[in-house]
Amino acid sequence: MEYLQEFPLVFFTLLVQMAVGMVLVGKCVLGNEADRALREGVRRQNVAALLLFAVAVIISFVHLGTPLHAPFTLLHVTQSWLSREILMIGLMGLALLWLVVVGRKNHALEGEKKAMIVAGLCGIALLFVMSCVYNQATMPGWRNWGVFTAFLASMCLLGGSWHGVVLSLRKEGAPVRALGPCLVWAILGLVLMAVSLPLAIPARAAFVNPVSRLLPPACIAWSHGLHALASGLGVVLLALAAARGMQGKGFRPALTVPAFLLIVLGEGFGRLVFYLSYSRLGM
């Protein structure tokens, strides 16, 4: 049952990171594209990002002892990273709402692009603040840039692979120019993951707490390996799909959907290991 206590945080962090990734990748997919159908598709994904973000916030309340007390934490915004996280969640929600409202206006393409940039920057700032919440003295694997890098990796992987799925399902077919951003963001996520994983395991065995038995130290390294394998295979499938699309053979959901599911599985498993590793390695 101890494992189940971590699931709200797993879903909360991954859904927030996916919402941010959807906006940033959507901005790159849109580019200067004059295709009206593509613009409408990106706008629908912005709405989906807002809904996803709202679901994440609701899930986060499950982890709070008394959710109604959350607004009072803003009184400590100058001292507490948790208070700053709640403040940034509110700002990010407003930025996404503004983006959706602007997108509903006719002939507001330039304003919508600016709103996407603002929402994306707010999202990255939110991820940074979220990572600072985990900067705990009791967890050597969290006292570095690895947490922020891992959060950025999830953002890139989930956002890029999701837009790949959406483009592959278009009846009109996916524009070749739009395939590149999906793949580039996913590869960037894989690179960031490769940077973050070594930082997640403390070098000193003295930090291991022998009292907790949630996740043995040996399992942590193997678990991170499985996480990287699943997400890496997902990026490989996405690359194969993009290569077929660029060659005119069709950008098929038969490849993009399994790619997305593998990445979701890998990131979800990796995030669960992230939280369980605290119980094992905390001093």
mmCIF file of N, CA and C in Angstrom, residues 20-145:
data_model
loop_
_atom_site.group_PDB
_atom_site.id
_atom_site.type_symbol
_atom_site.label_atom_id
_atom_site.label_comp_id
_atom_site.label_asym_id
_atom_site.label_seq_id
_atom_site.Cartn_x
_atom_site.Cartn_y
_atom_site.Cartn_z
ATOM 1 N N VAL A 20 2.726 21.063 -20.730
ATOM 2 C CA VAL A 20 3.714 22.058 -21.160
ATOM 3 C C VAL A 20 4.340 21.637 -22.487
ATOM 4 N N GLY A 21 4.686 20.358 -22.595
ATOM 5 C CA GLY A 21 5.268 19.864 -23.835
ATOM 6 C C GLY A 21 4.330 19.987 -25.023
ATOM 7 N N MET A 22 3.055 19.751 -24.811
ATOM 8 C CA MET A 22 2.071 19.869 -25.896
ATOM 9 C C MET A 22 2.040 21.281 -26.452
ATOM 10 N N VAL A 23 2.144 22.281 -25.576
ATOM 11 C CA VAL A 23 2.117 23.678 -26.021
ATOM 12 C C VAL A 23 3.389 24.019 -26.794
ATOM 13 N N LEU A 24 4.553 23.647 -26.243
ATOM 14 C CA LEU A 24 5.823 24.007 -26.875
ATOM 15 C C LEU A 24 6.012 23.299 -28.214
ATOM 16 N N VAL A 25 5.719 22.007 -28.249
ATOM 17 C CA VAL A 25 5.844 21.271 -29.515
ATOM 18 C C VAL A 25 4.806 21.775 -30.507
ATOM 19 N N GLY A 26 3.604 22.085 -30.019
ATOM 20 C CA GLY A 26 2.567 22.627 -30.900
ATOM 21 C C GLY A 26 2.997 23.922 -31.559
ATOM 22 N N LYS A 27 3.702 24.764 -30.818
ATOM 23 C CA LYS A 27 4.208 26.027 -31.388
ATOM 24 C C LYS A 27 5.166 25.741 -32.526
ATOM 25 N N CYS A 28 6.037 24.751 -32.344
ATOM 26 C CA CYS A 28 6.996 24.411 -33.389
ATOM 27 C C CYS A 28 6.318 23.727 -34.579
ATOM 28 N N VAL A 29 5.336 22.901 -34.307
ATOM 29 C CA VAL A 29 4.598 22.240 -35.383
ATOM 30 C C VAL A 29 3.849 23.270 -36.215
ATOM 31 N N LEU A 30 3.272 24.262 -35.539
ATOM 32 C CA LEU A 30 2.511 25.299 -36.243
ATOM 33 C C LEU A 30 3.424 26.152 -37.091
ATOM 34 N N GLY A 31 4.526 26.643 -36.517
ATOM 35 C CA GLY A 31 5.482 27.470 -37.257
ATOM 36 C C GLY A 31 4.784 28.602 -37.983
ATOM 37 N N ASN A 32 5.075 28.740 -39.252
ATOM 38 C CA ASN A 32 4.412 29.748 -40.097
ATOM 39 C C ASN A 32 3.416 29.087 -41.041
ATOM 40 N N GLU A 33 2.944 27.907 -40.649
ATOM 41 C CA GLU A 33 2.064 27.114 -41.499
ATOM 42 C C GLU A 33 0.755 27.847 -41.773
ATOM 43 N N ALA A 34 0.378 27.886 -43.059
ATOM 44 C CA ALA A 34 -0.877 28.532 -43.447
ATOM 45 C C ALA A 34 -2.021 27.530 -43.560
ATOM 46 N N ASP A 35 -1.744 26.267 -43.326
ATOM 47 C CA ASP A 35 -2.749 25.219 -43.409
ATOM 48 C C ASP A 35 -3.790 25.426 -42.300
ATOM 49 N N ARG A 36 -5.004 25.770 -42.679
ATOM 50 C CA ARG A 36 -6.047 26.059 -41.700
ATOM 51 C C ARG A 36 -6.363 24.831 -40.840
ATOM 52 N N ALA A 37 -6.394 23.668 -41.471
ATOM 53 C CA ALA A 37 -6.695 22.443 -40.725
ATOM 54 C C ALA A 37 -5.618 22.170 -39.672
ATOM 55 N N LEU A 38 -4.360 22.450 -40.013
ATOM 56 C CA LEU A 38 -3.285 22.244 -39.053
ATOM 57 C C LEU A 38 -3.412 23.225 -37.896
ATOM 58 N N ARG A 39 -3.744 24.477 -38.209
ATOM 59 C CA ARG A 39 -3.922 25.474 -37.150
ATOM 60 C C ARG A 39 -5.035 25.062 -36.205
ATOM 61 N N GLU A 40 -6.137 24.592 -36.763
ATOM 62 C CA GLU A 40 -7.254 24.160 -35.914
ATOM 63 C C GLU A 40 -6.862 22.949 -35.069
ATOM 64 N N GLY A 41 -6.052 22.069 -35.638
ATOM 65 C CA GLY A 41 -5.602 20.908 -34.881
ATOM 66 C C GLY A 41 -4.739 21.309 -33.693
ATOM 67 N N VAL A 42 -3.833 22.262 -33.905
ATOM 68 C CA VAL A 42 -2.984 22.747 -32.811
ATOM 69 C C VAL A 42 -3.829 23.435 -31.756
ATOM 70 N N ARG A 43 -4.843 24.171 -32.179
ATOM 71 C CA ARG A 43 -5.728 24.843 -31.210
ATOM 72 C C ARG A 43 -6.466 23.824 -30.353
ATOM 73 N N ARG A 44 -6.899 22.743 -30.975
ATOM 74 C CA ARG A 44 -7.569 21.698 -30.189
ATOM 75 C C ARG A 44 -6.602 21.077 -29.181
ATOM 76 N N GLN A 45 -5.335 20.960 -29.559
ATOM 77 C CA GLN A 45 -4.354 20.411 -28.629
ATOM 78 C C GLN A 45 -4.071 21.379 -27.484
ATOM 79 N N ASN A 46 -4.184 22.679 -27.745
ATOM 80 C CA ASN A 46 -4.038 23.661 -26.665
ATOM 81 C C ASN A 46 -5.177 23.525 -25.655
ATOM 82 N N VAL A 47 -6.381 23.287 -26.174
ATOM 83 C CA VAL A 47 -7.518 23.046 -25.274
ATOM 84 C C VAL A 47 -7.281 21.770 -24.478
ATOM 85 N N ALA A 48 -6.785 20.730 -25.161
ATOM 86 C CA ALA A 48 -6.495 19.466 -24.473
ATOM 87 C C ALA A 48 -5.431 19.671 -23.398
ATOM 88 N N ALA A 49 -4.440 20.524 -23.677
ATOM 89 C CA ALA A 49 -3.388 20.804 -22.691
ATOM 90 C C ALA A 49 -3.980 21.478 -21.458
ATOM 91 N N LEU A 50 -4.920 22.402 -21.666
ATOM 92 C CA LEU A 50 -5.583 23.068 -20.537
ATOM 93 C C LEU A 50 -6.360 22.058 -19.707
ATOM 94 N N LEU A 51 -7.093 21.177 -20.369
ATOM 95 C CA LEU A 51 -7.864 20.158 -19.639
ATOM 96 C C LEU A 51 -6.944 19.196 -18.895
ATOM 97 N N LEU A 52 -5.856 18.819 -19.544
ATOM 98 C CA LEU A 52 -4.882 17.919 -18.919
ATOM 99 C C LEU A 52 -4.280 18.573 -17.678
ATOM 100 N N PHE A 53 -3.983 19.852 -17.805
ATOM 101 C CA PHE A 53 -3.415 20.593 -16.679
ATOM 102 C C PHE A 53 -4.420 20.660 -15.531
ATOM 103 N N ALA A 54 -5.691 20.889 -15.855
ATOM 104 C CA ALA A 54 -6.727 20.949 -14.823
ATOM 105 C C ALA A 54 -6.860 19.608 -14.100
ATOM 106 N N VAL A 55 -6.801 18.521 -14.857
ATOM 107 C CA VAL A 55 -6.866 17.186 -14.250
ATOM 108 C C VAL A 55 -5.678 16.981 -13.316
ATOM 109 N N ALA A 56 -4.493 17.429 -13.744
ATOM 110 C CA ALA A 56 -3.294 17.284 -12.915
ATOM 111 C C ALA A 56 -3.449 18.022 -11.592
ATOM 112 N N VAL A 57 -4.002 19.222 -11.658
ATOM 113 C CA VAL A 57 -4.193 20.014 -10.430
ATOM 114 C C VAL A 57 -5.173 19.318 -9.493
ATOM 115 N N ILE A 58 -6.250 18.776 -10.062
ATOM 116 C CA ILE A 58 -7.237 18.062 -9.239
ATOM 117 C C ILE A 58 -6.586 16.848 -8.571
ATOM 118 N N ILE A 59 -5.773 16.121 -9.334
ATOM 119 C CA ILE A 59 -5.096 14.947 -8.779
ATOM 120 C C ILE A 59 -4.138 15.352 -7.662
ATOM 121 N N SER A 60 -3.506 16.516 -7.810
ATOM 122 C CA SER A 60 -2.552 16.950 -6.784
ATOM 123 C C SER A 60 -3.230 17.157 -5.438
ATOM 124 N N PHE A 61 -4.531 17.495 -5.445
ATOM 125 C CA PHE A 61 -5.249 17.693 -4.191
ATOM 126 C C PHE A 61 -5.341 16.397 -3.387
ATOM 127 N N VAL A 62 -5.302 15.251 -4.101
ATOM 128 C CA VAL A 62 -5.391 13.965 -3.414
ATOM 129 C C VAL A 62 -4.209 13.780 -2.463
ATOM 130 N N HIS A 63 -3.053 14.340 -2.853
ATOM 131 C CA HIS A 63 -1.850 14.169 -2.041
ATOM 132 C C HIS A 63 -1.810 15.142 -0.858
ATOM 133 N N LEU A 64 -2.627 16.195 -0.931
ATOM 134 C CA LEU A 64 -2.635 17.174 0.158
ATOM 135 C C LEU A 64 -3.488 16.671 1.316
ATOM 136 N N GLY A 65 -3.014 16.899 2.514
ATOM 137 C CA GLY A 65 -3.796 16.480 3.684
ATOM 138 C C GLY A 65 -5.108 17.243 3.774
ATOM 139 N N THR A 66 -5.033 18.576 3.592
ATOM 140 C CA THR A 66 -6.218 19.434 3.629
ATOM 141 C C THR A 66 -6.154 20.369 2.427
ATOM 142 N N PRO A 67 -6.759 20.003 1.285
ATOM 143 C CA PRO A 67 -6.658 20.803 0.066
ATOM 144 C C PRO A 67 -7.102 22.255 0.235
ATOM 145 N N LEU A 68 -8.081 22.519 1.121
ATOM 146 C CA LEU A 68 -8.581 23.885 1.292
ATOM 147 C C LEU A 68 -7.535 24.807 1.903
ATOM 148 N N HIS A 69 -6.479 24.216 2.481
ATOM 149 C CA HIS A 69 -5.428 25.037 3.079
ATOM 150 C C HIS A 69 -4.388 25.476 2.042
ATOM 151 N N ALA A 70 -4.478 24.932 0.817
ATOM 152 C CA ALA A 70 -3.476 25.239 -0.208
ATOM 153 C C ALA A 70 -3.321 26.742 -0.460
ATOM 154 N N PRO A 71 -4.424 27.534 -0.570
ATOM 155 C CA PRO A 71 -4.254 28.976 -0.825
ATOM 156 C C PRO A 71 -3.461 29.687 0.260
ATOM 157 N N PHE A 72 -3.523 29.189 1.495
ATOM 158 C CA PHE A 72 -2.822 29.860 2.586
ATOM 159 C C PHE A 72 -1.309 29.699 2.479
ATOM 160 N N THR A 73 -0.858 28.686 1.728
ATOM 161 C CA THR A 73 0.585 28.505 1.577
ATOM 162 C C THR A 73 1.205 29.654 0.783
ATOM 163 N N LEU A 74 0.402 30.405 0.030
ATOM 164 C CA LEU A 74 0.928 31.537 -0.731
ATOM 165 C C LEU A 74 1.473 32.625 0.184
ATOM 166 N N LEU A 75 1.085 32.584 1.457
ATOM 167 C CA LEU A 75 1.590 33.565 2.421
ATOM 168 C C LEU A 75 3.081 33.369 2.671
ATOM 169 N N HIS A 76 3.606 32.193 2.289
ATOM 170 C CA HIS A 76 5.011 31.882 2.534
ATOM 171 C C HIS A 76 5.795 31.805 1.226
ATOM 172 N N VAL A 77 5.331 32.521 0.202
ATOM 173 C CA VAL A 77 5.927 32.400 -1.123
ATOM 174 C C VAL A 77 7.385 32.861 -1.146
ATOM 175 N N THR A 78 7.771 33.746 -0.245
ATOM 176 C CA THR A 78 9.153 34.221 -0.205
ATOM 177 C C THR A 78 10.089 33.232 0.482
ATOM 178 N N GLN A 79 9.530 32.237 1.158
ATOM 179 C CA GLN A 79 10.351 31.322 1.934
ATOM 180 C C GLN A 79 10.241 29.866 1.491
ATOM 181 N N SER A 80 9.143 29.499 0.864
ATOM 182 C CA SER A 80 8.871 28.086 0.580
ATOM 183 C C SER A 80 8.769 27.824 -0.923
ATOM 184 N N TRP A 81 9.497 26.803 -1.386
ATOM 185 C CA TRP A 81 9.387 26.409 -2.793
ATOM 186 C C TRP A 81 8.032 25.797 -3.094
ATOM 187 N N LEU A 82 7.424 25.151 -2.101
ATOM 188 C CA LEU A 82 6.089 24.594 -2.302
ATOM 189 C C LEU A 82 5.076 25.718 -2.547
ATOM 190 N N SER A 83 5.212 26.807 -1.819
ATOM 191 C CA SER A 83 4.329 27.958 -2.032
ATOM 192 C C SER A 83 4.545 28.549 -3.418
ATOM 193 N N ARG A 84 5.794 28.606 -3.848
ATOM 194 C CA ARG A 84 6.089 29.125 -5.187
ATOM 195 C C ARG A 84 5.541 28.199 -6.264
ATOM 196 N N GLU A 85 5.561 26.896 -5.989
ATOM 197 C CA GLU A 85 4.993 25.942 -6.938
ATOM 198 C C GLU A 85 3.495 26.189 -7.116
ATOM 199 N N ILE A 86 2.793 26.386 -6.023
ATOM 200 C CA ILE A 86 1.353 26.649 -6.101
ATOM 201 C C ILE A 86 1.089 27.953 -6.850
ATOM 202 N N LEU A 87 1.920 28.971 -6.615
ATOM 203 C CA LEU A 87 1.774 30.235 -7.333
ATOM 204 C C LEU A 87 1.994 30.036 -8.830
ATOM 205 N N MET A 88 3.026 29.282 -9.199
ATOM 206 C CA MET A 88 3.316 29.047 -10.610
ATOM 207 C C MET A 88 2.245 28.196 -11.275
ATOM 208 N N ILE A 89 1.648 27.288 -10.523
ATOM 209 C CA ILE A 89 0.540 26.499 -11.068
ATOM 210 C C ILE A 89 -0.610 27.428 -11.458
ATOM 211 N N GLY A 90 -0.890 28.400 -10.583
ATOM 212 C CA GLY A 90 -1.944 29.364 -10.902
ATOM 213 C C GLY A 90 -1.604 30.189 -12.130
ATOM 214 N N LEU A 91 -0.350 30.647 -12.238
ATOM 215 C CA LEU A 91 0.059 31.452 -13.395
ATOM 216 C C LEU A 91 0.015 30.626 -14.677
ATOM 217 N N MET A 92 0.445 29.372 -14.586
ATOM 218 C CA MET A 92 0.415 28.506 -15.758
ATOM 219 C C MET A 92 -1.017 28.251 -16.202
ATOM 220 N N GLY A 93 -1.904 28.039 -15.244
ATOM 221 C CA GLY A 93 -3.312 27.839 -15.584
ATOM 222 C C GLY A 93 -3.894 29.048 -16.291
ATOM 223 N N LEU A 94 -3.551 30.243 -15.809
ATOM 224 C CA LEU A 94 -4.029 31.473 -16.448
ATOM 225 C C LEU A 94 -3.445 31.623 -17.857
ATOM 226 N N ALA A 95 -2.164 31.273 -18.018
ATOM 227 C CA ALA A 95 -1.533 31.373 -19.333
ATOM 228 C C ALA A 95 -2.194 30.425 -20.333
ATOM 229 N N LEU A 96 -2.509 29.211 -19.894
ATOM 230 C CA LEU A 96 -3.191 28.263 -20.782
ATOM 231 C C LEU A 96 -4.597 28.724 -21.116
ATOM 232 N N LEU A 97 -5.286 29.279 -20.137
ATOM 233 C CA LEU A 97 -6.634 29.787 -20.377
ATOM 234 C C LEU A 97 -6.599 30.936 -21.371
ATOM 235 N N TRP A 98 -5.635 31.840 -21.207
ATOM 236 C CA TRP A 98 -5.474 32.953 -22.148
ATOM 237 C C TRP A 98 -5.190 32.428 -23.553
ATOM 238 N N LEU A 99 -4.346 31.414 -23.656
ATOM 239 C CA LEU A 99 -4.022 30.825 -24.952
ATOM 240 C C LEU A 99 -5.266 30.272 -25.630
ATOM 241 N N VAL A 100 -6.105 29.570 -24.881
ATOM 242 C CA VAL A 100 -7.319 28.989 -25.449
ATOM 243 C C VAL A 100 -8.289 30.084 -25.880
ATOM 244 N N VAL A 101 -8.423 31.136 -25.078
ATOM 245 C CA VAL A 101 -9.335 32.242 -25.415
ATOM 246 C C VAL A 101 -8.866 32.957 -26.677
ATOM 247 N N VAL A 102 -7.574 33.235 -26.763
ATOM 248 C CA VAL A 102 -7.029 33.904 -27.956
ATOM 249 C C VAL A 102 -7.230 33.026 -29.184
ATOM 250 N N GLY A 103 -7.080 31.717 -29.031
ATOM 251 C CA GLY A 103 -7.230 30.804 -30.148
ATOM 252 C C GLY A 103 -8.638 30.743 -30.719
ATOM 253 N N ARG A 104 -9.609 31.152 -29.928
ATOM 254 C CA ARG A 104 -10.995 31.126 -30.405
ATOM 255 C C ARG A 104 -11.345 32.358 -31.225
ATOM 256 N N LYS A 105 -10.465 33.342 -31.238
ATOM 257 C CA LYS A 105 -10.726 34.553 -32.011
ATOM 258 C C LYS A 105 -10.273 34.372 -33.453
ATOM 259 N N ASN A 106 -11.031 34.938 -34.355
ATOM 260 C CA ASN A 106 -10.679 34.873 -35.765
ATOM 261 C C ASN A 106 -9.529 35.827 -36.064
ATOM 262 N N HIS A 107 -8.645 35.424 -36.967
ATOM 263 C CA HIS A 107 -7.527 36.256 -37.414
ATOM 264 C C HIS A 107 -6.638 36.669 -36.243
ATOM 265 N N ALA A 108 -6.424 35.758 -35.320
ATOM 266 C CA ALA A 108 -5.582 36.066 -34.162
ATOM 267 C C ALA A 108 -4.369 35.142 -34.117
ATOM 268 N N LEU A 109 -3.856 34.790 -35.298
ATOM 269 C CA LEU A 109 -2.776 33.812 -35.359
ATOM 270 C C LEU A 109 -1.516 34.321 -34.664
ATOM 271 N N GLU A 110 -1.153 35.586 -34.915
ATOM 272 C CA GLU A 110 0.064 36.128 -34.303
ATOM 273 C C GLU A 110 -0.086 36.217 -32.787
ATOM 274 N N GLY A 111 -1.253 36.673 -32.342
ATOM 275 C CA GLY A 111 -1.498 36.736 -30.904
ATOM 276 C C GLY A 111 -1.473 35.357 -30.275
ATOM 277 N N GLU A 112 -1.961 34.363 -31.013
ATOM 278 C CA GLU A 112 -1.968 32.994 -30.501
ATOM 279 C C GLU A 112 -0.541 32.452 -30.377
ATOM 280 N N LYS A 113 0.316 32.775 -31.338
ATOM 281 C CA LYS A 113 1.708 32.325 -31.275
ATOM 282 C C LYS A 113 2.414 32.936 -30.067
ATOM 283 N N LYS A 114 2.146 34.226 -29.813
ATOM 284 C CA LYS A 114 2.762 34.878 -28.651
ATOM 285 C C LYS A 114 2.245 34.250 -27.358
ATOM 286 N N ALA A 115 0.957 33.934 -27.336
ATOM 287 C CA ALA A 115 0.379 33.311 -26.142
ATOM 288 C C ALA A 115 0.975 31.927 -25.907
ATOM 289 N N MET A 116 1.281 31.200 -26.995
ATOM 290 C CA MET A 116 1.901 29.883 -26.862
ATOM 291 C C MET A 116 3.307 30.011 -26.286
ATOM 292 N N ILE A 117 4.031 31.044 -26.702
ATOM 293 C CA ILE A 117 5.382 31.262 -26.172
ATOM 294 C C ILE A 117 5.320 31.591 -24.689
ATOM 295 N N VAL A 118 4.384 32.479 -24.318
ATOM 296 C CA VAL A 118 4.234 32.855 -22.905
ATOM 297 C C VAL A 118 3.866 31.638 -22.061
ATOM 298 N N ALA A 119 2.905 30.838 -22.553
ATOM 299 C CA ALA A 119 2.490 29.645 -21.814
ATOM 300 C C ALA A 119 3.645 28.654 -21.695
ATOM 301 N N GLY A 120 4.425 28.506 -22.767
ATOM 302 C CA GLY A 120 5.562 27.597 -22.725
ATOM 303 C C GLY A 120 6.622 28.038 -21.727
ATOM 304 N N LEU A 121 6.919 29.346 -21.697
ATOM 305 C CA LEU A 121 7.902 29.872 -20.750
ATOM 306 C C LEU A 121 7.410 29.728 -19.310
ATOM 307 N N CYS A 122 6.118 29.991 -19.105
ATOM 308 C CA CYS A 122 5.540 29.778 -17.767
ATOM 309 C C CYS A 122 5.650 28.315 -17.369
ATOM 310 N N GLY A 123 5.452 27.437 -18.341
ATOM 311 C CA GLY A 123 5.541 26.002 -18.060
ATOM 312 C C GLY A 123 6.943 25.587 -17.660
ATOM 313 N N ILE A 124 7.947 26.083 -18.374
ATOM 314 C CA ILE A 124 9.330 25.737 -18.030
ATOM 315 C C ILE A 124 9.683 26.291 -16.647
ATOM 316 N N ALA A 125 9.215 27.515 -16.355
ATOM 317 C CA ALA A 125 9.447 28.089 -15.025
ATOM 318 C C ALA A 125 8.777 27.239 -13.945
ATOM 319 N N LEU A 126 7.582 26.737 -14.248
ATOM 320 C CA LEU A 126 6.881 25.873 -13.293
ATOM 321 C C LEU A 126 7.673 24.593 -13.046
ATOM 322 N N LEU A 127 8.206 23.998 -14.101
ATOM 323 C CA LEU A 127 8.987 22.768 -13.940
ATOM 324 C C LEU A 127 10.233 23.021 -13.097
ATOM 325 N N PHE A 128 10.846 24.190 -13.275
ATOM 326 C CA PHE A 128 12.020 24.516 -12.468
ATOM 327 C C PHE A 128 11.643 24.626 -10.988
ATOM 328 N N VAL A 129 10.543 25.316 -10.717
ATOM 329 C CA VAL A 129 10.102 25.465 -9.323
ATOM 330 C C VAL A 129 9.721 24.110 -8.747
ATOM 331 N N MET A 130 9.051 23.281 -9.544
ATOM 332 C CA MET A 130 8.699 21.927 -9.088
ATOM 333 C C MET A 130 9.944 21.142 -8.711
ATOM 334 N N SER A 131 10.997 21.273 -9.505
ATOM 335 C CA SER A 131 12.226 20.535 -9.210
ATOM 336 C C SER A 131 12.882 21.038 -7.929
ATOM 337 N N CYS A 132 12.753 22.333 -7.644
ATOM 338 C CA CYS A 132 13.345 22.889 -6.425
ATOM 339 C C CYS A 132 12.647 22.364 -5.170
ATOM 340 N N VAL A 133 11.378 21.978 -5.304
ATOM 341 C CA VAL A 133 10.656 21.407 -4.164
ATOM 342 C C VAL A 133 11.344 20.129 -3.688
ATOM 343 N N TYR A 134 11.976 19.411 -4.627
ATOM 344 C CA TYR A 134 12.598 18.128 -4.290
ATOM 345 C C TYR A 134 14.076 18.260 -3.923
ATOM 346 N N ASN A 135 14.553 19.477 -3.778
ATOM 347 C CA ASN A 135 15.950 19.699 -3.396
ATOM 348 C C ASN A 135 16.093 19.467 -1.898
ATOM 349 N N GLN A 136 16.089 18.190 -1.507
ATOM 350 C CA GLN A 136 16.069 17.798 -0.105
ATOM 351 C C GLN A 136 17.446 17.320 0.355
ATOM 352 N N ALA A 137 17.839 17.746 1.556
ATOM 353 C CA ALA A 137 19.116 17.300 2.118
ATOM 354 C C ALA A 137 19.115 15.805 2.401
ATOM 355 N N THR A 138 17.938 15.224 2.603
ATOM 356 C CA THR A 138 17.839 13.803 2.926
ATOM 357 C C THR A 138 17.888 12.909 1.691
ATOM 358 N N MET A 139 17.976 13.510 0.509
ATOM 359 C CA MET A 139 18.000 12.713 -0.712
ATOM 360 C C MET A 139 19.126 13.191 -1.623
ATOM 361 N N PRO A 140 20.330 12.590 -1.508
ATOM 362 C CA PRO A 140 21.471 13.042 -2.309
ATOM 363 C C PRO A 140 21.186 13.027 -3.808
ATOM 364 N N GLY A 141 20.402 12.069 -4.282
ATOM 365 C CA GLY A 141 20.096 11.977 -5.704
ATOM 366 C C GLY A 141 19.209 13.088 -6.206
ATOM 367 N N TRP A 142 18.644 13.874 -5.295
ATOM 368 C CA TRP A 142 17.771 14.975 -5.694
ATOM 369 C C TRP A 142 18.453 16.332 -5.558
ATOM 370 N N ARG A 143 19.614 16.383 -4.908
ATOM 371 C CA ARG A 143 20.277 17.658 -4.667
ATOM 372 C C ARG A 143 21.219 18.024 -5.822
ATOM 373 N N ASN A 144 20.665 18.070 -7.031
ATOM 374 C CA ASN A 144 21.446 18.448 -8.206
ATOM 375 C C ASN A 144 20.468 18.844 -9.311
ATOM 376 N N TRP A 145 21.012 19.084 -10.493
ATOM 377 C CA TRP A 145 20.178 19.507 -11.625
ATOM 378 C C TRP A 145 19.470 18.335 -12.285
#
